[in-house]
Amino acid sequence: GWQDPDPQNKFDLVVIGGGAAGLVTSSGAAGVGARVALIEANLLGGDCLNVGCVPSKSLIHAAHLAHTTKNTSALADSGISVGQVRIDFPKIMERIRRVRAEISHHDSADRFTKELGVEVYLGRATFVDPHSVEVNGKILRFNKAVIATGGYPSLIPMPGLKELHALNTNPGDKPRPYVMTNETFFNMTAQPKNLVVIGPGVIGLEMAQSMARLGINVTVMGRSGRVLPKEDEDHALIIQQSLESDGCNFKLNVSEYVSVKTTGTVLDNGLPELSFKIAEEIDGETVVSELFVDAVLVATGRRPNVTGMGLEAAGVEYDTRVGVIVNDRLQSTSNSNVWAAGDCASSFKFTHAADFMARTVIRNSLFFGKDKMSSLLIPYATFTEPEIASVGLYGTDLDEKGIKYRTFEKPFDQNDRSICDGTTTGGVRIRVEEKTDKILGATIIGQGAGNMISEITLAMQSGTGLGALAAVVHPYPTNAEAIRQAGDLYNRTKLTPTVKAILRGLIKVQRPGVAVSKLNH
């Protein structure tokens, strides 16, 4: 097992939490000469490596391969035929764990200690006073501390849900009920037959589509009447329709999650059958229905990990819903020597947001920096098929703020590469100030949207206007040409009747005989 080092002198920085924010903070600070301790209570790598980004994208990859080979009509259109596709679910899950293990060395205690010079402690940290923490019976004193403890998935109030979720984690000698959050979802070994996904947000939809493509009957449930509530409604509908075409069912007007319980039957896949009851509002009537399933994924949001670490002893204010209370520099509002980064202190619960929050904390805590969280421009993506990626402000945001704007769109059914690839769904939508080409926000929906959004993010970060993007030469044929073409659409708006008349005049005087005849007059 791991042997904690013996703390000698006071640390320049103690980092609590070994997820994305904690790893970047500790490695970055050690890299510039700070004496750093990193404390992790569970698994280094945090949610992203162990139960989030890495395993989910590995599952999405397998589901994409299955969908491509099973989509016989698209294959036939390209002159390709394949035989029967067989899904080996245990092997898919085995590969997910193998990929995770392959990547894990990058976040390992061994690497952080030997290669990066960080002193790693594996255990639960508890503040004992405003300048020290205790871990495994050892007291670590610090000049500055960073809380990077991440978050955890929240369960909805539903009779039976909490008990079955606990039984999934520790079944003892009973059959393990598949009542899961993302923290246990990737531990599956048996393939479910019928899956309920509670929560039509990013995690819920990504996993719902993947499981449907692997041959599982999936029902997605929610209360708001729609999916992806942050996205433009027409874009969200495109995603929903895509999942429906993959076989997902939707119940988005749930008024009450009535109960979930085992029926006493164990199915031939070894999983306990579950009775799942809900009440829905349908045409003004409340209708109670019962589904018989063998798997439930709860994907209804996350809460910050801020309890059980003695924040009171450190004089650090926190809220169990919001997280550590910090100012715009990510500094605790009640203890100036404590900082926070990542899911435990932000509504932007993304790995890349945690990464850049950590960089901000290093500069501000160690080098008297003045960097602000509010200055970070954070894009995000949902990796369904089609993907959807956004940056900046949506139209609803701009409307609420009273900001006048114009929208320029280039659909992918007018993009040559998309037509070649047969991926013409979606397009590029860019919002600019009403009287200039300053980009205020953008959404891309379609194949590769997550990669494409970075070009617009860079333009916004550097103050490059939409009109200037029209002058950026893109390789042909690429999907990203749609961004340049949106710039062309903006530039055409500058062709006012006066400008057009001047341009026509310039062309006219260059025609043979025109200049001479004018001279003769």
Coordinates of C-alpha atoms in Angstrom, one line a residue:
G1 CA 0.0 0.0 0.0
W2 CA 0.9 3.7 -0.2
Q3 CA 3.1 5.1 2.4
D4 CA 2.3 8.7 3.4
P5 CA 5.4 10.9 3.8
D6 CA 6.2 12.5 7.2
P7 CA 5.5 16.2 7.1
Q8 CA 8.6 18.2 8.0
N9 CA 8.1 22.0 7.6
K10 CA 5.1 24.1 6.8
F11 CA 3.8 23.7 3.2
D12 CA 3.5 26.6 0.8
L13 CA 0.3 24.9 -0.4
V14 CA -1.9 22.1 0.8
V15 CA -4.4 20.9 -1.8
I16 CA -7.4 18.8 -0.7
G17 CA -8.8 16.7 -3.5
G18 CA -7.1 14.8 -6.3
G19 CA -9.5 15.4 -9.2
A20 CA -8.9 17.7 -12.1
A21 CA -8.7 20.9 -10.1
G22 CA -6.5 19.4 -7.4
L23 CA -4.1 17.7 -9.8
V24 CA -3.5 20.8 -11.9
T25 CA -3.1 23.0 -8.8
S26 CA -0.6 20.7 -7.1
S27 CA 1.5 19.9 -10.2
G28 CA 1.5 23.5 -11.4
A29 CA 2.5 24.9 -8.0
A30 CA 5.2 22.3 -7.5
G31 CA 6.5 23.1 -11.0
V32 CA 7.2 26.7 -10.0
G33 CA 9.0 25.8 -6.8
A34 CA 6.3 25.6 -4.1
R35 CA 6.4 22.9 -1.5
V36 CA 3.1 21.2 -2.0
A37 CA 1.0 18.5 -0.3
L38 CA -1.9 16.8 -2.1
I39 CA -4.5 14.9 -0.1
E40 CA -7.0 12.5 -1.7
A41 CA -9.6 10.4 0.2
N42 CA -10.6 8.1 -2.6
L43 CA -9.1 7.7 -6.1
L44 CA -6.6 10.1 -7.7
G45 CA -8.0 11.4 -11.0
G46 CA -11.3 12.3 -9.5
D47 CA -14.6 11.9 -11.3
C48 CA -13.3 12.6 -14.7
L49 CA -10.9 9.6 -14.9
N50 CA -12.8 7.2 -12.7
V51 CA -16.6 7.7 -13.2
G52 CA -17.0 10.6 -15.7
C53 CA -15.3 11.8 -18.9
V54 CA -13.0 8.8 -19.6
P55 CA -15.4 5.9 -19.0
S56 CA -18.3 7.7 -20.6
K57 CA -16.5 8.6 -23.7
S58 CA -15.2 5.0 -24.0
L59 CA -18.8 3.8 -23.8
I60 CA -19.9 6.3 -26.4
H61 CA -17.1 5.1 -28.7
A62 CA -18.4 1.5 -28.4
A63 CA -22.0 2.6 -29.0
H64 CA -21.0 4.6 -32.0
L65 CA -19.3 1.6 -33.5
A66 CA -22.4 -0.5 -32.9
H67 CA -24.7 2.1 -34.4
T68 CA -22.5 2.5 -37.5
T69 CA -22.4 -1.2 -38.2
K70 CA -26.2 -1.6 -37.4
N71 CA -27.2 1.4 -39.5
T72 CA -27.6 -0.8 -42.6
S73 CA -29.6 1.7 -44.7
A74 CA -26.7 4.3 -44.4
L75 CA -24.2 1.6 -45.2
A76 CA -26.2 0.3 -48.1
D77 CA -26.4 3.8 -49.5
S78 CA -22.6 3.8 -49.6
G79 CA -22.5 0.4 -51.2
I80 CA -21.5 -1.5 -48.0
S81 CA -23.2 -4.5 -46.4
V82 CA -22.4 -6.2 -43.2
G83 CA -23.6 -9.3 -41.4
Q84 CA -25.3 -9.6 -38.0
V85 CA -23.8 -7.4 -35.3
R86 CA -23.3 -9.0 -31.9
I87 CA -23.0 -6.9 -28.7
D88 CA -20.7 -8.4 -26.1
F89 CA -21.6 -6.1 -23.2
P90 CA -19.2 -7.5 -20.6
K91 CA -16.3 -7.0 -23.0
I92 CA -17.4 -3.4 -23.7
M93 CA -17.3 -2.7 -20.0
E94 CA -14.0 -4.5 -19.7
R95 CA -12.4 -2.2 -22.3
I96 CA -13.7 0.8 -20.4
R97 CA -11.9 -0.3 -17.3
R98 CA -8.8 -1.1 -19.4
V99 CA -8.8 2.4 -20.9
R100 CA -9.2 3.9 -17.5
A101 CA -6.2 1.9 -16.2
E102 CA -4.1 2.9 -19.2
I103 CA -4.7 6.6 -18.5
S104 CA -4.5 6.4 -14.7
H105 CA -0.6 6.6 -14.5
H106 CA -0.8 10.2 -15.5
D107 CA -2.7 11.0 -12.4
S108 CA -1.0 8.5 -10.1
A109 CA 0.6 9.1 -6.7
D110 CA 3.8 7.6 -8.0
R111 CA 4.1 10.0 -10.8
F112 CA 3.1 13.1 -8.8
T113 CA 5.7 12.1 -6.1
K114 CA 8.6 11.0 -8.2
E115 CA 8.2 13.1 -11.4
L116 CA 6.5 16.3 -10.1
G117 CA 7.7 16.6 -6.6
V118 CA 4.4 16.7 -4.8
E119 CA 4.0 15.1 -1.4
V120 CA 0.9 12.8 -1.7
Y121 CA -1.3 11.7 1.2
L122 CA -4.0 9.2 0.7
G123 CA -6.7 9.7 3.3
R124 CA -9.4 12.1 4.4
A125 CA -8.4 15.6 5.3
T126 CA -9.9 17.5 8.2
F127 CA -9.1 21.1 9.1
V128 CA -8.1 21.5 12.7
D129 CA -7.6 25.2 12.6
P130 CA -7.3 28.0 10.0
H131 CA -3.6 27.0 9.2
S132 CA -3.5 23.2 9.4
V133 CA -5.2 20.0 8.4
E134 CA -5.0 16.4 9.7
V135 CA -4.8 13.3 7.5
N136 CA -4.2 9.8 8.8
G137 CA -3.2 11.2 12.2
K138 CA -0.6 13.5 10.7
I139 CA -0.8 17.3 11.0
L140 CA 0.1 19.3 7.9
R141 CA 0.6 23.1 8.4
F142 CA 0.2 25.4 5.5
N143 CA 0.6 29.0 4.3
K144 CA -2.2 28.6 1.8
A145 CA -4.7 25.8 1.2
V146 CA -6.8 24.9 -1.8
I147 CA -10.1 23.0 -1.5
A148 CA -10.7 21.0 -4.6
T149 CA -13.0 18.3 -3.3
G150 CA -15.3 18.1 -6.3
G151 CA -18.9 17.0 -6.1
Y152 CA -21.2 14.0 -5.8
P153 CA -24.4 13.0 -7.7
S154 CA -27.6 13.9 -5.9
L155 CA -30.5 11.5 -5.6
I156 CA -34.1 12.6 -6.1
P157 CA -36.7 12.0 -3.3
M158 CA -38.4 8.8 -4.3
P159 CA -39.6 6.1 -2.0
G160 CA -37.3 3.1 -2.3
L161 CA -34.6 4.8 -4.3
K162 CA -32.1 5.6 -1.6
E163 CA -32.3 2.1 -0.1
L164 CA -31.9 0.3 -3.5
H165 CA -29.0 2.7 -4.4
A166 CA -27.3 1.7 -1.1
L167 CA -27.9 -2.0 -1.9
N168 CA -26.3 -1.5 -5.3
T169 CA -23.2 -0.3 -3.6
N170 CA -23.1 -3.0 -1.0
P171 CA -25.5 -5.9 -1.9
G172 CA -24.0 -8.4 0.6
D173 CA -25.4 -11.9 -0.4
K174 CA -28.4 -10.5 -2.3
P175 CA -28.6 -9.9 -6.1
R176 CA -27.2 -6.5 -6.9
P177 CA -30.0 -4.1 -8.1
Y178 CA -28.8 -1.8 -10.8
V179 CA -30.0 1.5 -9.2
M180 CA -27.1 3.7 -10.1
T181 CA -25.5 7.1 -10.4
N182 CA -22.5 7.9 -12.6
E183 CA -20.4 6.7 -9.7
T184 CA -21.6 3.1 -10.0
F185 CA -22.8 3.0 -13.6
F186 CA -19.5 1.9 -15.1
N187 CA -19.2 -1.0 -12.7
M188 CA -21.9 -2.9 -14.6
T189 CA -21.0 -6.4 -15.9
A190 CA -24.4 -7.7 -16.9
Q191 CA -26.3 -6.1 -19.8
P192 CA -29.7 -4.7 -18.6
K193 CA -32.8 -5.2 -20.7
N194 CA -34.8 -2.1 -19.7
L195 CA -33.1 1.1 -18.4
V196 CA -34.8 4.2 -16.9
V197 CA -32.7 7.3 -17.0
I198 CA -33.9 10.0 -14.6
G199 CA -32.7 13.4 -15.8
P200 CA -32.7 14.6 -19.5
G201 CA -29.4 16.6 -19.1
V202 CA -26.0 16.0 -20.5
I203 CA -25.0 12.8 -18.6
G204 CA -28.5 11.3 -18.9
L205 CA -28.7 11.8 -22.6
E206 CA -25.2 10.7 -23.4
M207 CA -25.7 7.4 -21.5
A208 CA -29.3 6.9 -22.7
Q209 CA -28.2 7.1 -26.4
S210 CA -25.2 4.9 -25.8
M211 CA -27.2 2.2 -24.1
A212 CA -30.0 2.3 -26.6
R213 CA -27.4 1.8 -29.4
L214 CA -26.2 -1.3 -27.5
G215 CA -29.6 -2.9 -27.7
I216 CA -31.1 -1.8 -24.4
N217 CA -34.7 -0.5 -24.1
V218 CA -34.3 3.0 -22.6
T219 CA -36.8 5.5 -21.2
V220 CA -35.6 9.0 -20.3
M221 CA -37.7 10.8 -17.7
G222 CA -37.8 14.5 -16.6
R223 CA -40.1 17.1 -15.2
S224 CA -39.5 20.1 -17.4
G225 CA -41.2 18.9 -20.6
R226 CA -37.9 19.1 -22.6
V227 CA -34.3 17.9 -22.8
L228 CA -31.2 20.0 -22.3
P229 CA -32.9 23.0 -20.7
K230 CA -29.9 25.3 -21.3
E231 CA -29.8 24.8 -25.0
D232 CA -32.0 26.6 -27.6
E233 CA -35.3 24.8 -27.8
D234 CA -35.0 23.9 -31.5
H235 CA -31.5 22.4 -30.9
A236 CA -32.7 20.4 -27.9
L237 CA -35.5 19.0 -30.1
I238 CA -32.9 17.8 -32.7
I239 CA -31.1 15.9 -29.9
Q240 CA -34.3 14.4 -28.6
Q241 CA -35.4 13.3 -32.1
S242 CA -32.0 11.7 -32.7
L243 CA -32.3 9.7 -29.5
E244 CA -35.9 8.7 -30.4
S245 CA -34.6 7.4 -33.7
D246 CA -32.1 5.2 -31.7
G247 CA -35.0 3.8 -29.8
C248 CA -35.2 5.9 -26.7
N249 CA -38.6 6.7 -25.2
F250 CA -39.3 10.0 -23.3
K251 CA -41.5 10.8 -20.4
L252 CA -40.8 14.5 -19.8
N253 CA -43.8 15.6 -17.8
V254 CA -43.3 13.6 -14.7
S255 CA -45.1 15.2 -11.7
E256 CA -44.1 12.7 -9.1
Y257 CA -41.7 9.8 -8.9
V258 CA -44.0 7.5 -6.9
S259 CA -41.9 4.5 -5.9
V260 CA -39.2 2.0 -7.0
K261 CA -38.9 -1.5 -5.5
T262 CA -37.9 -5.0 -6.4
T263 CA -40.6 -7.4 -7.5
G264 CA -38.9 -10.5 -6.1
T265 CA -38.1 -11.8 -9.6
V266 CA -34.5 -12.2 -10.8
L267 CA -34.3 -12.1 -14.6
D268 CA -32.2 -14.4 -16.8
N269 CA -29.4 -11.8 -16.9
G270 CA -29.0 -12.1 -13.1
L271 CA -30.5 -8.7 -12.3
P272 CA -33.4 -8.1 -9.9
E273 CA -36.6 -6.9 -11.7
L274 CA -37.7 -3.5 -10.5
S275 CA -41.2 -1.9 -10.3
F276 CA -40.9 1.8 -11.2
K277 CA -44.0 4.0 -10.7
I278 CA -44.4 7.6 -11.8
A279 CA -47.2 10.1 -12.1
E280 CA -47.4 12.2 -15.3
E281 CA -49.4 15.2 -16.4
I282 CA -51.0 14.2 -19.7
D283 CA -53.7 16.6 -21.2
G284 CA -54.4 18.1 -17.8
E285 CA -54.9 14.7 -16.2
T286 CA -52.6 13.0 -13.7
V287 CA -51.8 9.5 -14.9
V288 CA -50.0 6.9 -12.8
S289 CA -48.0 4.3 -14.7
E290 CA -45.7 1.4 -13.8
L291 CA -42.7 0.3 -15.7
F292 CA -40.9 -3.0 -15.1
V293 CA -37.2 -2.5 -15.5
D294 CA -33.9 -3.9 -14.4
A295 CA -31.7 -0.8 -14.3
V296 CA -32.1 2.9 -13.2
L297 CA -29.6 5.7 -13.7
V298 CA -30.1 8.8 -11.7
A299 CA -28.6 11.8 -13.5
T300 CA -30.3 14.8 -11.9
G301 CA -27.4 17.0 -11.0
R302 CA -24.5 17.2 -8.6
R303 CA -23.8 18.8 -5.2
P304 CA -20.5 20.1 -3.9
N305 CA -18.4 18.0 -1.4
V306 CA -18.0 20.5 1.4
T307 CA -19.1 18.6 4.6
G308 CA -17.1 16.4 6.9
M309 CA -13.8 18.2 6.5
G310 CA -13.9 20.6 9.3
L311 CA -14.4 23.8 7.3
E312 CA -15.9 25.3 10.5
A313 CA -12.6 24.9 12.3
A314 CA -10.8 26.7 9.4
G315 CA -13.3 29.6 9.4
V316 CA -14.3 28.8 5.8
E317 CA -17.9 29.7 4.9
Y318 CA -19.8 27.2 2.7
D319 CA -23.2 26.3 1.5
T320 CA -24.2 22.7 0.9
R321 CA -25.8 23.5 -2.4
V322 CA -23.4 26.2 -3.7
G323 CA -20.2 25.0 -2.2
V324 CA -17.3 26.9 -0.7
I325 CA -18.1 30.6 -0.7
V326 CA -15.4 32.4 -2.7
N327 CA -14.9 35.8 -4.3
D328 CA -14.2 36.3 -8.0
R329 CA -10.5 35.5 -7.4
L330 CA -11.6 32.1 -6.0
Q331 CA -10.5 33.1 -2.5
S332 CA -12.6 32.1 0.5
T333 CA -14.6 35.2 1.7
S334 CA -13.9 34.3 5.3
N335 CA -10.4 32.9 5.4
S336 CA -8.0 34.7 3.0
N337 CA -5.5 31.9 3.1
V338 CA -7.9 29.4 1.7
W339 CA -8.9 29.1 -1.9
A340 CA -11.2 26.7 -3.9
A341 CA -11.5 25.4 -7.4
G342 CA -13.6 23.0 -9.4
D343 CA -17.0 21.5 -8.7
C344 CA -16.9 22.3 -5.0
A345 CA -16.9 26.1 -5.7
S346 CA -18.5 26.6 -9.2
S347 CA -21.6 26.1 -11.2
F348 CA -19.4 25.2 -14.2
K349 CA -19.0 21.5 -13.4
F350 CA -16.6 20.6 -16.2
T351 CA -13.1 19.2 -16.2
H352 CA -11.8 22.0 -18.4
A353 CA -13.4 24.6 -16.1
A354 CA -11.7 23.0 -13.1
D355 CA -8.4 23.0 -15.0
F356 CA -8.5 26.7 -15.6
M357 CA -9.9 27.6 -12.2
A358 CA -6.8 25.8 -10.8
R359 CA -4.5 27.9 -12.9
T360 CA -6.2 31.0 -11.6
V361 CA -5.8 29.8 -8.1
I362 CA -2.0 29.2 -8.5
R363 CA -1.5 32.7 -9.8
N364 CA -3.6 34.4 -7.2
S365 CA -2.6 32.4 -4.1
L366 CA 1.1 32.2 -4.7
F367 CA 2.0 35.2 -6.9
F368 CA -0.4 38.0 -5.8
G369 CA -2.4 37.6 -9.0
K370 CA -5.6 39.4 -9.7
D371 CA -7.1 36.9 -12.2
K372 CA -10.9 36.6 -12.0
M373 CA -13.2 33.6 -12.5
S374 CA -15.6 35.8 -14.3
S375 CA -13.1 36.5 -17.0
L376 CA -12.9 32.8 -18.0
L377 CA -14.7 32.0 -21.2
I378 CA -15.8 28.4 -20.8
P379 CA -17.2 26.4 -23.7
Y380 CA -19.0 23.1 -23.1
A381 CA -20.2 20.2 -25.2
T382 CA -22.7 17.4 -25.0
F383 CA -21.4 14.3 -26.7
T384 CA -24.5 12.8 -28.1
E385 CA -24.9 12.2 -31.8
P386 CA -25.2 14.8 -33.1
E387 CA -22.9 16.7 -30.7
I388 CA -23.9 20.1 -29.4
A389 CA -21.4 22.6 -28.2
S390 CA -21.9 26.2 -26.9
V391 CA -19.8 29.2 -25.7
G392 CA -20.8 32.6 -24.4
L393 CA -24.4 33.8 -24.1
Y394 CA -27.6 32.2 -25.5
G395 CA -30.3 34.3 -27.1
T396 CA -32.4 33.9 -23.9
D397 CA -29.5 35.2 -21.9
L398 CA -29.2 38.3 -24.1
D399 CA -32.9 38.9 -24.1
E400 CA -32.9 38.8 -20.3
K401 CA -30.0 41.3 -20.2
G402 CA -31.7 43.6 -22.7
I403 CA -28.8 43.3 -25.2
K404 CA -29.8 43.7 -28.8
Y405 CA -28.1 41.2 -31.1
R406 CA -28.2 39.5 -34.5
T407 CA -27.9 35.8 -35.3
F408 CA -26.1 34.3 -38.3
E409 CA -26.6 30.7 -39.1
K410 CA -25.0 28.3 -41.6
P411 CA -26.7 24.9 -41.8
F412 CA -24.7 21.8 -42.5
D413 CA -26.9 20.7 -45.3
Q414 CA -25.2 23.5 -47.2
N415 CA -21.7 22.3 -46.2
D416 CA -20.0 20.1 -48.8
R417 CA -18.2 17.9 -46.3
S418 CA -21.3 17.2 -44.3
I419 CA -23.1 16.2 -47.5
C420 CA -20.3 13.8 -48.4
D421 CA -20.3 12.3 -44.9
G422 CA -24.1 12.1 -44.8
T423 CA -24.1 14.2 -41.6
T424 CA -26.2 17.2 -42.6
T425 CA -28.2 17.6 -39.3
G426 CA -27.6 20.9 -37.5
G427 CA -25.3 23.8 -38.3
V428 CA -23.5 26.8 -36.8
R429 CA -25.4 29.6 -35.0
I430 CA -23.4 32.7 -34.0
R431 CA -24.8 35.7 -32.1
V432 CA -23.2 39.1 -32.5
E433 CA -23.8 42.6 -31.2
E434 CA -26.6 44.4 -33.1
K435 CA -24.3 47.0 -34.7
T436 CA -20.9 45.3 -34.8
D437 CA -19.4 41.9 -35.5
K438 CA -18.4 41.3 -31.8
I439 CA -19.3 37.6 -31.1
L440 CA -21.5 37.3 -27.9
G441 CA -22.2 33.6 -28.1
A442 CA -22.4 30.6 -30.4
T443 CA -23.8 27.1 -30.6
I444 CA -22.8 24.4 -33.0
I445 CA -24.9 21.2 -33.4
G446 CA -23.6 18.4 -35.6
Q447 CA -20.8 16.0 -36.1
G448 CA -17.6 17.2 -34.4
A449 CA -19.3 20.2 -32.7
G450 CA -17.2 19.7 -29.6
N451 CA -14.0 20.2 -31.6
M452 CA -15.3 23.0 -33.7
I453 CA -16.4 25.3 -30.9
S454 CA -12.8 26.1 -30.0
E455 CA -12.4 28.3 -33.1
I456 CA -15.2 30.5 -32.0
T457 CA -14.0 30.5 -28.4
L458 CA -10.6 31.7 -29.6
A459 CA -12.2 34.4 -31.6
M460 CA -14.2 35.6 -28.6
Q461 CA -11.2 35.4 -26.3
S462 CA -9.0 37.4 -28.7
G463 CA -11.7 39.9 -29.7
T464 CA -11.8 38.7 -33.3
G465 CA -15.1 39.6 -34.9
L466 CA -17.3 37.4 -37.0
G467 CA -16.5 39.4 -40.1
A468 CA -12.7 38.7 -39.6
L469 CA -13.4 34.9 -39.4
A470 CA -14.6 35.1 -43.0
A471 CA -10.9 35.9 -44.0
V472 CA -9.6 32.7 -42.2
V473 CA -8.7 30.1 -44.9
H474 CA -10.1 26.7 -44.0
P475 CA -9.1 23.4 -45.7
Y476 CA -11.7 22.2 -48.2
P477 CA -13.8 20.2 -47.6
T478 CA -14.3 20.5 -43.8
N479 CA -17.3 21.0 -41.5
A480 CA -15.5 24.0 -39.9
E481 CA -15.9 25.9 -43.2
A482 CA -19.4 26.6 -41.9
I483 CA -17.9 29.0 -39.4
R484 CA -16.1 31.0 -42.1
Q485 CA -19.3 31.0 -44.2
A486 CA -21.2 32.4 -41.2
G487 CA -18.6 35.2 -41.4
D488 CA -19.4 35.7 -45.0
L489 CA -23.1 36.1 -44.1
Y490 CA -22.2 38.9 -41.7
N491 CA -20.0 40.7 -44.3
R492 CA -22.8 40.6 -46.8
T493 CA -24.9 42.7 -44.4
K494 CA -22.3 45.5 -44.8
L495 CA -23.2 45.7 -48.5
T496 CA -25.7 48.5 -48.1
P497 CA -27.4 50.1 -51.2
T498 CA -24.8 52.9 -51.1
V499 CA -21.9 50.5 -50.9
K500 CA -23.3 48.4 -53.7
A501 CA -23.7 51.5 -55.9
I502 CA -20.1 52.6 -55.3
L503 CA -18.8 49.1 -56.1
R504 CA -20.9 48.9 -59.3
G505 CA -19.5 52.2 -60.3
L506 CA -16.0 51.1 -59.8
I507 CA -16.6 48.0 -61.9
K508 CA -18.4 50.0 -64.6
V509 CA -15.6 52.5 -65.2
Q510 CA -13.2 49.6 -65.9
R511 CA -15.2 48.3 -68.8
P512 CA -13.7 49.0 -72.3
G513 CA -14.9 52.2 -73.8
V514 CA -16.6 53.5 -70.7
A515 CA -13.7 55.7 -69.5
V516 CA -13.1 57.0 -73.1
S517 CA -16.7 58.0 -73.7
K518 CA -16.6 59.8 -70.4
L519 CA -13.5 61.6 -71.5
N520 CA -15.1 62.6 -74.8
H521 CA -17.8 64.3 -72.8

